[in-house]
Amino acid sequence: MYTTKGVVGYDLTRLLIGSEGTLAVITEATLKLTPLPEARRLMQAVYTNVGQAAAAISRIMAQPATPCALEFMDAAAIEMIRSYSQADLPHGAGALLMIEVDGPKSALDDLATAIHTAATDSGLIHFHEARTKEESDALWATRKALSPALRTIAPNKLNEDVVVPVSRLPELIAGLEGLSREFGIPIVNFGHAGNGNIHVNLLYDSQDPQQEANARPCLRQVFDLVIRLGGTLSGEHGIGREKRDYIALAIDPPTLDLMRRIKAQFDPKGILNPDKIFPPAT
Amino acid sequence: MYTTKGVVGYDLTRLLIGSEGTLAVITEATLKLTPLPEARRLMQAVYTNVGQAAAAISRIMAQPATPCALEFMDAAAIEMIRSYSQADLPHGAGALLMIEVDGPKSALDDLATAIHTAATDSGLIHFHEARTKEESDALWATRKALSPALRTIAPNKLNEDVVVPVSRLPELIAGLEGLSREFGIPIVNFGHAGNGNIHVNLLYDSQDPQQEANARPCLRQVFDLVIRLGGTLSGEHGIGREKRDYIALAIDPPTLDLMRRIKAQFDPKGILNPDKIFPPAT
């Protein structure tokens, strides 16, 4: 299809996207490009707890100055940033948001004001606007260094990208803190707050018998928690082999069977990534 | 699914959207709402011919001040508007664009300037910015009256919503003018220019034996033209019963067979809108 619109027959393009190579081999793709915005501005908002940050996320997403990025970090992630950067972050912080807006240069002041207004409540203990591109780049570098920096805490990690409705974010983070204590596994959380898509990192040492024994049972409880909160197992990473044994938590048996039957129409011989997404038939 | 993101299993939601009731009965839908923009501004740009308008559309879509609406009207549609409204449109106009931008109030002047710059070339014979909400509403009322006004020209119409790549718009309109002359059927064209999604209206009188005999053969030639230009039969209306006999023009036999087999997985008894989308099996 070479048009940006089309409703002739079923939307097979969307069915193939995210199918992890189980339905077809894509040999050619025509992409629609979006023009780069004229300017951007990055803000940081720090809250005493996750509940206040989650309420701010909801307010930010409900007003028209929609951010182009809205990143969340929990207390453990904030402490990590403090330990390896010069970031001037207040102590006692329970949650940090990075909020970026883009648009015409003339609009940025108003967009930033709208974000500041939506972000403000009694729990906001720090709000900062990056004033130069260098400062903004430095803040993003801090965020992007988080994932590799996890390796300095523990030799092994289980990194999942669960999703919950934004309103359930406080329960997710509180639940994860409980599981971390219960299983003795540090859990660091950050991710894409506007979608409730959080990277949950279970940090452990496979040479420690107790941690090695606890890591996967803890992960199973993480997934149970996510499902209880109306969420799902993955927002962008997919299922692959790692999560196929958990997919039945998120998808009921008739729907899973329907998906298997759809795969059989595309791939009657079962040769396209046969081990991915679906657990082996029992 | 209650999350705005999710890649667990196949994207059945997207498969159901546009399936015209042939795969499932949707009993509940959770929608994501987008906040209303703070302000809008509408512009009108008139060109001597469709080629210049199409080049302007491409320039407008390639710069960051993306319009929230970008409507096209051909010469016949412009003449209709002139005949039933007080619109001050220049004579000799071959194409008219209605271009609306939205965003924060403080950005509108810059957005409008960017649109004016992108819209300008040697073929631009008239450019006008609506300065009040009343004026903007009046211009939109003119556009929205076009479709009902077609009934005053001829008692019958065949109204299709074909799509072509924006770069092929001049060839589409020229081809439609040729078919109109060849079959003696007036054709009026307008629609959503940014997507190349054009409402093609064949106007005829079913009581006139010549027109009645010519209307459907002319429509078949319209679809052939669209396919030749790399387009497709429908951008938003769908296939239903009216266009099912043409679907093989747009979708090759193996893909059409695959779609039929997907339907059979959802609807093994063939009870869900059995007459829609697909022609009866031969």
Coordinates of C-alpha atoms in Angstrom, one line a residue:
Chain A
M1 CA 0.0 0.0 0.0
Y2 CA 1.4 3.4 -1.1
T3 CA -1.3 5.6 0.4
T4 CA -1.4 6.9 4.0
K5 CA -5.1 5.9 4.2
G6 CA -7.0 2.8 3.1
V7 CA -9.9 0.6 4.3
V8 CA -10.0 -2.0 1.6
G9 CA -10.1 -5.5 3.2
Y10 CA -8.6 -6.3 6.6
D11 CA -5.7 -4.3 8.0
L12 CA -3.0 -6.9 7.6
T13 CA -0.2 -4.3 8.0
R14 CA -1.2 -3.7 11.6
L15 CA -1.6 -7.4 12.2
L16 CA 2.0 -8.0 11.0
I17 CA 3.4 -5.1 13.2
G18 CA 4.4 -6.7 16.5
S19 CA 3.9 -10.2 15.2
E20 CA 7.6 -10.9 15.9
G21 CA 8.2 -12.7 12.6
T22 CA 5.6 -15.4 13.3
L23 CA 3.2 -14.4 10.4
A24 CA 5.4 -13.3 7.5
V25 CA 8.8 -12.2 6.4
I26 CA 8.7 -8.4 5.7
T27 CA 10.9 -7.7 2.7
E28 CA 9.9 -4.1 2.1
A29 CA 8.3 -1.3 4.1
T30 CA 7.2 2.1 3.1
L31 CA 7.3 4.5 6.0
K32 CA 5.5 7.8 6.5
L33 CA 7.9 10.4 7.9
T34 CA 6.9 13.2 10.3
P35 CA 8.7 16.6 9.9
L36 CA 11.0 17.4 12.8
P37 CA 9.6 20.1 15.2
E38 CA 11.1 23.5 15.2
A39 CA 12.1 23.5 18.8
R40 CA 11.9 21.5 22.1
R41 CA 12.0 22.2 25.8
L42 CA 12.8 19.8 28.6
M43 CA 11.5 20.1 32.2
Q44 CA 12.2 18.1 35.3
A45 CA 9.6 17.7 38.1
V46 CA 10.3 16.0 41.4
Y47 CA 7.6 14.7 43.8
T48 CA 7.7 13.4 47.3
N49 CA 5.8 10.3 46.3
V50 CA 4.6 8.3 43.3
G51 CA 0.9 9.1 43.9
Q52 CA 1.5 12.8 43.4
A53 CA 3.5 12.1 40.3
A54 CA 0.8 9.9 38.9
A55 CA -1.8 12.5 39.5
A56 CA 0.4 15.0 37.8
I57 CA 0.8 12.7 34.8
S58 CA -2.9 12.4 34.4
R59 CA -3.3 16.2 34.5
I60 CA -0.5 16.7 32.0
M61 CA -2.0 14.2 29.6
A62 CA -5.5 15.8 29.9
Q63 CA -4.5 19.3 28.8
P64 CA -3.7 20.3 25.2
A65 CA 0.1 20.9 25.6
T66 CA 0.7 17.2 25.0
P67 CA 4.3 16.3 25.8
C68 CA 6.5 14.6 23.1
A69 CA 8.2 12.7 26.0
L70 CA 7.1 12.0 29.6
E71 CA 9.5 9.8 31.5
F72 CA 9.1 8.5 35.0
M73 CA 11.7 7.4 37.5
D74 CA 11.1 5.9 41.0
A75 CA 13.1 6.6 44.1
A76 CA 15.6 3.9 43.5
A77 CA 16.3 5.2 40.0
I78 CA 16.7 8.8 41.4
E79 CA 19.2 7.5 43.9
M80 CA 21.1 5.9 41.1
I81 CA 21.3 9.1 39.1
R82 CA 22.4 11.0 42.2
S83 CA 25.2 8.5 42.8
Y84 CA 26.8 8.7 39.3
S85 CA 26.0 12.3 38.2
Q86 CA 26.2 15.8 39.5
A87 CA 22.5 16.2 39.3
D88 CA 21.1 18.6 41.8
L89 CA 18.2 16.6 43.0
P90 CA 16.4 17.1 46.3
H91 CA 16.7 14.4 48.9
G92 CA 13.5 12.6 49.9
A93 CA 12.3 12.4 46.3
G94 CA 9.9 9.6 45.6
A95 CA 9.4 10.2 41.9
L96 CA 10.9 12.2 39.1
L97 CA 9.3 13.2 35.8
M98 CA 11.1 14.4 32.7
I99 CA 8.7 16.2 30.5
E100 CA 9.5 17.5 27.0
V101 CA 7.3 19.6 24.7
D102 CA 8.0 20.5 21.1
G103 CA 6.5 22.9 18.5
P104 CA 7.1 26.3 16.9
K105 CA 9.6 28.4 18.8
S106 CA 7.0 31.0 19.6
A107 CA 4.8 28.5 21.4
L108 CA 7.4 27.0 23.8
D109 CA 7.0 29.5 26.6
D110 CA 3.3 28.9 26.7
L111 CA 3.6 25.2 26.4
A112 CA 6.2 25.1 29.3
T113 CA 3.8 27.3 31.4
A114 CA 1.0 24.9 30.7
I115 CA 3.1 21.9 31.7
H116 CA 4.3 23.7 34.9
T117 CA 0.7 24.4 35.9
A118 CA -0.4 20.8 35.2
A119 CA 2.6 19.5 37.1
T120 CA 2.1 21.6 40.2
D121 CA 0.6 20.2 43.4
S122 CA 1.5 20.1 47.1
G123 CA 3.8 17.2 46.4
L124 CA 6.0 19.0 43.8
I125 CA 9.3 19.7 45.5
H126 CA 11.4 20.7 42.6
F127 CA 10.7 22.0 39.1
H128 CA 13.4 22.9 36.6
E129 CA 13.4 24.0 32.9
A130 CA 16.4 23.2 30.8
R131 CA 17.4 26.6 29.3
T132 CA 20.0 25.4 26.7
K133 CA 20.3 22.5 24.3
E134 CA 23.5 21.5 26.2
E135 CA 21.6 21.3 29.5
S136 CA 18.8 19.4 27.9
D137 CA 21.2 16.9 26.3
A138 CA 22.9 16.4 29.7
L139 CA 19.6 15.6 31.4
W140 CA 18.7 13.1 28.6
A141 CA 22.1 11.5 28.9
T142 CA 21.4 11.0 32.6
R143 CA 18.2 9.2 31.7
K144 CA 19.7 7.1 29.0
A145 CA 22.6 6.1 31.2
L146 CA 20.1 4.5 33.7
S147 CA 19.7 1.2 31.9
P148 CA 23.5 0.5 31.5
A149 CA 24.2 1.7 35.0
L150 CA 22.0 -1.0 36.4
R151 CA 24.8 -3.4 35.6
T152 CA 27.0 -1.7 38.3
I153 CA 24.4 -2.7 41.0
A154 CA 24.1 -6.4 40.2
P155 CA 25.6 -8.7 37.7
N156 CA 22.2 -10.0 36.5
K157 CA 18.9 -8.3 35.7
L158 CA 15.4 -9.2 34.5
N159 CA 14.2 -6.2 32.5
E160 CA 10.5 -6.1 31.7
D161 CA 8.4 -3.4 30.1
V162 CA 5.0 -3.8 31.7
V163 CA 2.1 -1.4 31.2
V164 CA -0.7 -0.3 33.6
P165 CA -3.3 2.4 33.3
V166 CA -1.7 5.6 34.5
S167 CA -4.1 5.8 37.4
R168 CA -2.8 2.5 38.7
L169 CA 0.9 3.6 38.7
P170 CA 1.1 4.3 42.4
E171 CA -0.3 0.8 43.2
L172 CA 2.2 -0.7 40.7
I173 CA 5.2 1.0 42.4
A174 CA 4.0 0.3 45.9
G175 CA 3.4 -3.4 44.9
L176 CA 6.9 -3.6 43.4
E177 CA 8.5 -2.2 46.6
G178 CA 6.6 -4.9 48.5
L179 CA 7.9 -7.6 46.2
S180 CA 11.4 -6.3 46.4
R181 CA 11.4 -6.6 50.2
E182 CA 9.6 -9.9 50.2
F183 CA 12.1 -11.6 47.8
G184 CA 15.2 -9.6 48.7
I185 CA 15.7 -8.5 45.1
P186 CA 16.4 -4.8 44.4
I187 CA 13.8 -3.5 41.8
V188 CA 14.5 -0.2 40.0
N189 CA 11.6 1.3 37.9
F190 CA 11.6 3.9 35.2
G191 CA 9.8 4.4 31.8
H192 CA 7.3 6.1 29.6
A193 CA 4.8 7.6 32.1
G194 CA 2.2 9.0 29.6
N195 CA 1.4 5.4 28.6
G196 CA 1.9 3.8 32.0
N197 CA 4.7 1.8 30.3
I198 CA 7.3 1.1 33.0
H199 CA 10.6 -0.7 32.7
V200 CA 10.8 -2.9 35.8
N201 CA 14.4 -4.1 36.5
L202 CA 14.9 -6.9 38.9
L203 CA 18.6 -6.8 39.9
Y204 CA 20.2 -9.9 41.3
D205 CA 23.3 -12.0 41.4
S206 CA 22.9 -15.5 39.9
Q207 CA 25.9 -16.7 42.0
D208 CA 23.9 -15.9 45.2
P209 CA 21.8 -19.1 45.6
Q210 CA 19.0 -17.3 47.5
Q211 CA 18.7 -14.5 44.9
E212 CA 19.0 -17.0 42.0
A213 CA 16.2 -19.0 43.6
N214 CA 14.0 -16.0 44.2
A215 CA 14.4 -14.0 40.9
R216 CA 11.9 -15.8 38.7
P217 CA 9.2 -16.4 41.4
C218 CA 9.5 -12.7 42.0
L219 CA 9.1 -11.9 38.3
R220 CA 6.0 -14.1 38.2
Q221 CA 4.5 -12.0 41.1
V222 CA 5.4 -8.9 39.2
F223 CA 3.3 -10.1 36.2
D224 CA 0.4 -11.2 38.5
L225 CA 0.4 -7.7 40.0
V226 CA 0.4 -6.0 36.6
I227 CA -2.6 -8.1 35.4
R228 CA -4.4 -7.4 38.7
L229 CA -4.0 -3.7 38.0
G230 CA -5.6 -4.0 34.5
G231 CA -2.3 -3.9 32.7
T232 CA -0.4 -6.1 30.4
L233 CA 3.0 -7.9 30.1
S234 CA 4.7 -5.7 27.6
G235 CA 4.3 -2.3 26.0
E236 CA 7.0 -2.4 23.4
H237 CA 9.5 -5.3 23.9
G238 CA 7.1 -8.1 22.9
I239 CA 6.8 -11.7 24.1
G240 CA 9.4 -13.7 22.2
R241 CA 10.6 -16.8 24.1
E242 CA 11.2 -15.1 27.5
K243 CA 7.6 -14.3 28.2
R244 CA 5.7 -16.9 26.2
D245 CA 5.0 -19.0 29.3
Y246 CA 3.3 -16.0 30.9
I247 CA 1.1 -15.0 27.9
A248 CA -1.9 -16.9 29.3
L249 CA -1.9 -14.4 32.2
A250 CA -2.8 -11.6 29.7
I251 CA -4.8 -13.4 27.0
D252 CA -7.8 -15.7 27.6
P253 CA -7.7 -19.2 26.1
P254 CA -10.3 -18.6 23.3
T255 CA -8.4 -15.5 22.1
L256 CA -5.0 -17.3 22.3
D257 CA -6.5 -20.1 20.3
L258 CA -7.8 -17.6 17.7
M259 CA -4.3 -16.1 17.4
R260 CA -2.8 -19.6 16.9
R261 CA -5.4 -20.2 14.2
I262 CA -4.6 -16.9 12.5
K263 CA -0.9 -17.9 12.5
A264 CA -1.8 -21.2 10.9
Q265 CA -3.4 -19.3 8.0
F266 CA -0.2 -17.3 7.4
D267 CA 2.1 -20.1 8.2
P268 CA 0.5 -23.5 7.6
K269 CA 3.8 -25.4 7.9
G270 CA 4.8 -23.6 11.2
I271 CA 8.1 -22.5 9.9
L272 CA 8.0 -18.8 10.8
N273 CA 9.7 -18.2 14.3
P274 CA 7.9 -21.3 15.6
D275 CA 9.1 -20.8 19.2
K276 CA 8.0 -17.2 19.6
I277 CA 5.0 -15.7 21.4
F278 CA 3.0 -18.9 22.0
P279 CA 3.9 -21.6 24.5
P280 CA 4.3 -25.1 23.0
A281 CA 0.9 -26.7 22.5
T282 CA 0.2 -29.1 25.3
Chain B
M1 CA -7.2 -3.9 26.9
Y2 CA -7.2 -0.9 29.2
T3 CA -3.7 0.4 28.4
T4 CA -2.8 2.8 25.6
K5 CA 0.2 0.6 24.7
G6 CA 0.5 -3.2 24.5
V7 CA 2.3 -5.8 22.3
V8 CA 1.2 -9.0 23.8
G9 CA 0.0 -11.3 21.0
Y10 CA -1.4 -10.1 17.7
D11 CA -3.1 -6.7 17.4
L12 CA -6.7 -8.0 17.0
T13 CA -8.1 -4.5 17.8
R14 CA -6.6 -3.1 14.6
L15 CA -7.8 -6.2 12.7
L16 CA -11.4 -5.6 13.9
I17 CA -11.3 -1.9 13.1
G18 CA -12.6 -1.5 9.5
S19 CA -13.7 -5.1 9.3
E20 CA -17.2 -4.0 8.7
G21 CA -18.8 -6.4 11.2
T22 CA -17.5 -9.4 9.3
L23 CA -15.2 -10.7 12.1
A24 CA -16.9 -9.9 15.4
V25 CA -19.7 -8.0 17.1
I26 CA -18.1 -5.2 19.2
T27 CA -20.1 -4.8 22.4
E28 CA -17.7 -2.5 24.2
A29 CA -15.0 0.0 23.2
T30 CA -12.6 2.0 25.4
L31 CA -11.5 5.1 23.6
K32 CA -8.5 7.3 24.1
L33 CA -9.5 11.0 24.1
T34 CA -7.3 13.8 22.8
P35 CA -7.5 17.2 24.5
L36 CA -9.0 20.0 22.4
P37 CA -6.5 22.5 21.0
E38 CA -6.4 26.0 22.5
A39 CA -7.0 27.7 19.2
R40 CA -7.4 27.2 15.4
R41 CA -6.9 29.2 12.3
L42 CA -8.3 28.5 8.8
M43 CA -6.8 29.6 5.5
Q44 CA -8.0 29.3 1.9
A45 CA -5.5 29.0 -1.0
V46 CA -6.7 29.1 -4.6
Y47 CA -4.5 27.9 -7.5
T48 CA -4.8 28.1 -11.3
N49 CA -4.5 24.3 -11.7
V50 CA -4.4 21.1 -9.8
G51 CA -0.7 20.4 -10.4
Q52 CA 0.2 23.6 -8.5
A53 CA -2.2 22.7 -5.6
A54 CA -0.7 19.2 -5.4
A55 CA 2.8 20.6 -5.2
A56 CA 1.7 22.9 -2.5
I57 CA 0.1 20.0 -0.6
S58 CA 3.4 18.1 -0.7
R59 CA 5.3 21.2 0.6
I60 CA 2.7 21.8 3.3
M61 CA 2.9 18.2 4.6
A62 CA 6.7 18.2 4.5
Q63 CA 7.2 21.1 7.0
P64 CA 6.5 21.0 10.8
A65 CA 3.4 23.1 10.9
T66 CA 1.3 20.1 10.1
P67 CA -2.3 21.1 9.4
C68 CA -5.2 19.6 11.4
A69 CA -7.3 19.8 8.2
L70 CA -6.3 20.1 4.6
E71 CA -9.2 20.0 2.2
F72 CA -9.1 20.0 -1.6
M73 CA -11.8 21.1 -4.1
D74 CA -11.5 20.9 -7.9
A75 CA -12.8 23.4 -10.4
A76 CA -16.2 21.9 -10.6
A77 CA -16.6 22.0 -6.8
I78 CA -15.4 25.7 -6.7
E79 CA -18.0 26.6 -9.3
M80 CA -20.7 25.0 -7.1
I81 CA -19.6 27.0 -4.1
R82 CA -19.6 30.1 -6.2
S83 CA -23.2 29.5 -7.4
Y84 CA -24.8 29.0 -3.9
S85 CA -22.7 31.2 -1.7
Q86 CA -21.4 34.8 -1.6
A87 CA -17.8 33.4 -1.5
D88 CA -15.4 35.9 -3.1
L89 CA -13.4 33.4 -5.2
P90 CA -11.3 34.4 -8.2
H91 CA -12.4 33.2 -11.6
G92 CA -10.2 30.8 -13.5
A93 CA -9.5 28.8 -10.3
G94 CA -8.5 25.2 -10.9
A95 CA -8.1 24.1 -7.3
L96 CA -8.9 25.3 -3.8
L97 CA -7.3 24.2 -0.6
M98 CA -8.7 24.8 2.9
I99 CA -5.9 24.6 5.4
E100 CA -6.5 24.7 9.2
V101 CA -3.8 24.7 11.9
D102 CA -4.3 24.4 15.6
G103 CA -2.2 24.8 18.7
P104 CA -1.4 27.3 21.5
K105 CA -2.7 30.8 20.8
S106 CA 0.8 32.2 20.9
A107 CA 1.9 29.9 18.0
L108 CA -0.9 30.6 15.5
D109 CA 0.7 33.5 13.7
D110 CA 3.9 31.6 13.1
L111 CA 2.0 28.5 12.1
A112 CA -0.1 30.5 9.6
T113 CA 3.1 32.2 8.2
A114 CA 4.6 28.8 7.7
I115 CA 1.5 27.5 5.9
H116 CA 1.5 30.7 3.7
T117 CA 5.1 30.2 2.8
A118 CA 4.6 26.5 1.9
A119 CA 1.4 27.3 0.0
T120 CA 3.0 30.0 -2.2
D121 CA 4.1 29.4 -5.7
S122 CA 3.5 31.0 -9.1
G123 CA 0.1 29.3 -9.4
L124 CA -1.3 30.8 -6.1
I125 CA -3.9 33.3 -7.2
H126 CA -5.6 33.9 -3.9
F127 CA -4.7 33.4 -0.2
H128 CA -7.0 34.3 2.6
E129 CA -6.8 33.9 6.4
A130 CA -10.1 33.7 8.4
R131 CA -9.7 36.3 11.1
T132 CA -12.7 35.5 13.3
K133 CA -14.4 32.3 14.4
E134 CA -17.6 33.4 12.5
E135 CA -15.7 33.7 9.3
S136 CA -14.0 30.4 9.8
D137 CA -17.4 28.7 10.6
A138 CA -18.9 30.2 7.5
L139 CA -16.1 28.8 5.3
W140 CA -16.4 25.4 6.8
A141 CA -20.2 25.6 6.3
T142 CA -19.5 26.1 2.6
R143 CA -17.3 23.0 2.5
K144 CA -19.8 20.9 4.4
A145 CA -22.7 22.0 2.2
L146 CA -20.9 20.7 -0.9
S147 CA -22.0 17.1 -0.5
P148 CA -25.8 17.8 0.0
A149 CA -25.6 20.5 -2.8
L150 CA -24.6 17.8 -5.3
R151 CA -28.2 16.7 -5.2
T152 CA -29.3 20.0 -6.8
I153 CA -27.2 19.1 -9.9
A154 CA -28.4 15.6 -10.7
P155 CA -31.0 13.3 -9.0
N156 CA -28.4 10.5 -8.6
K157 CA -24.8 10.2 -7.6
L158 CA -22.2 7.6 -7.2
N159 CA -20.0 8.9 -4.3
E160 CA -16.7 7.1 -3.8
D161 CA -13.7 8.0 -1.6
V162 CA -10.7 6.9 -3.5
V163 CA -7.1 7.4 -2.3
V164 CA -4.0 8.1 -4.4
P165 CA -0.5 9.2 -3.3
V166 CA -0.6 13.0 -3.1
S167 CA 2.0 13.3 -5.9
R168 CA -0.5 11.5 -8.3
L169 CA -3.4 13.9 -7.5
P170 CA -2.9 16.0 -10.7
E171 CA -3.1 12.8 -12.8
L172 CA -6.2 11.7 -10.9
I173 CA -8.1 14.9 -11.5
A174 CA -7.0 15.1 -15.2
G175 CA -8.0 11.5 -15.6
L176 CA -11.4 12.1 -14.0
E177 CA -12.0 15.1 -16.3
G178 CA -11.3 12.9 -19.3
L179 CA -13.7 10.2 -18.1
S180 CA -16.4 12.8 -17.4
R181 CA -16.1 14.0 -21.0
E182 CA -15.9 10.5 -22.4
F183 CA -19.0 9.2 -20.6
G184 CA -21.0 12.5 -20.5
I185 CA -21.2 12.3 -16.7
P186 CA -20.4 15.4 -14.6
I187 CA -17.8 14.5 -11.9
V188 CA -17.2 16.8 -8.9
N189 CA -14.1 16.1 -6.7
F190 CA -13.2 17.3 -3.2
G191 CA -11.7 15.7 -0.1
H192 CA -8.9 15.2 2.3
A193 CA -5.8 16.4 0.4
G194 CA -3.1 15.6 2.9
N195 CA -3.9 11.9 2.6
G196 CA -4.8 12.0 -1.1
N197 CA -8.3 10.8 -0.1
I198 CA -10.7 12.4 -2.7
H199 CA -14.4 12.1 -2.8
V200 CA -15.3 11.5 -6.4
N201 CA -18.9 12.2 -7.2
L202 CA -20.4 10.9 -10.5
L203 CA -23.6 12.9 -11.0
Y204 CA -26.3 11.5 -13.3
D205 CA -30.0 11.0 -13.9
S206 CA -31.1 7.4 -13.8
Q207 CA -34.1 8.5 -15.9
D208 CA -31.8 9.4 -18.8
P209 CA -31.1 6.1 -20.5
Q210 CA -27.7 7.2 -21.8
Q211 CA -26.5 8.4 -18.4
E212 CA -28.0 5.4 -16.7
A213 CA -26.1 3.1 -19.1
N214 CA -22.9 5.0 -18.7
A215 CA -22.6 5.6 -14.9
R216 CA -21.3 2.2 -13.8
P217 CA -18.9 1.7 -16.7
C218 CA -17.6 5.1 -15.9
L219 CA -17.2 4.2 -12.2
R220 CA -15.3 1.1 -13.2
Q221 CA -12.9 3.3 -15.2
V222 CA -12.5 5.6 -12.2
F223 CA -11.4 2.6 -10.1
D224 CA -9.0 1.4 -12.8
L225 CA -7.5 4.9 -13.0
V226 CA -7.0 5.0 -9.2
I227 CA -5.3 1.6 -9.1
R228 CA -3.0 2.6 -12.1
L229 CA -1.9 5.6 -10.0
G230 CA -0.9 3.4 -7.0
G231 CA -4.0 4.2 -5.1
T232 CA -6.9 2.2 -3.5
L233 CA -10.6 2.1 -3.7
S234 CA -11.6 3.6 -0.3
G235 CA -9.9 5.7 2.3
E236 CA -12.6 5.7 4.9
H237 CA -16.0 4.5 3.6
G238 CA -15.1 0.9 3.3
I239 CA -16.2 -1.8 0.8
G240 CA -19.6 -3.1 2.0
R241 CA -21.7 -4.5 -0.8
E242 CA -21.3 -1.6 -3.2
K243 CA -17.7 -2.2 -3.9
R244 CA -17.1 -5.8 -3.2
D245 CA -17.1 -6.7 -6.9
Y246 CA -14.2 -4.3 -7.3
I247 CA -12.0 -5.5 -4.4
A248 CA -10.0 -7.8 -6.6
L249 CA -8.7 -4.6 -8.4
A250 CA -6.9 -3.6 -5.2
I251 CA -6.1 -6.9 -3.5
D252 CA -4.3 -9.8 -5.2
P253 CA -5.9 -13.3 -5.1
P254 CA -3.6 -14.9 -2.5
T255 CA -4.1 -11.9 -0.1
L256 CA -7.8 -12.0 -0.6
D257 CA -7.8 -15.7 0.0
L258 CA -5.8 -15.1 3.2
M259 CA -8.4 -12.5 4.4
R260 CA -11.2 -15.0 3.7
R261 CA -9.4 -17.6 5.8
I262 CA -8.9 -15.1 8.6
K263 CA -12.6 -14.4 8.5
A264 CA -13.3 -18.2 8.7
Q265 CA -11.3 -18.4 12.0
F266 CA -13.4 -15.6 13.6
D267 CA -16.7 -16.7 12.0
P268 CA -16.6 -20.4 11.1
K269 CA -20.4 -20.5 10.4
G270 CA -20.2 -17.4 8.1
I271 CA -23.0 -15.6 10.0
L272 CA -21.3 -12.2 10.5
N273 CA -22.3 -9.8 7.7
P274 CA -21.8 -12.6 5.2
D275 CA -22.4 -10.3 2.1
K276 CA -19.9 -7.6 3.0
I277 CA -16.4 -6.9 1.7
F278 CA -15.8 -10.2 -0.3
P279 CA -17.6 -11.1 -3.5
P280 CA -19.5 -14.4 -3.4
A281 CA -17.1 -17.3 -3.8
T282 CA -17.2 -18.6 -7.4

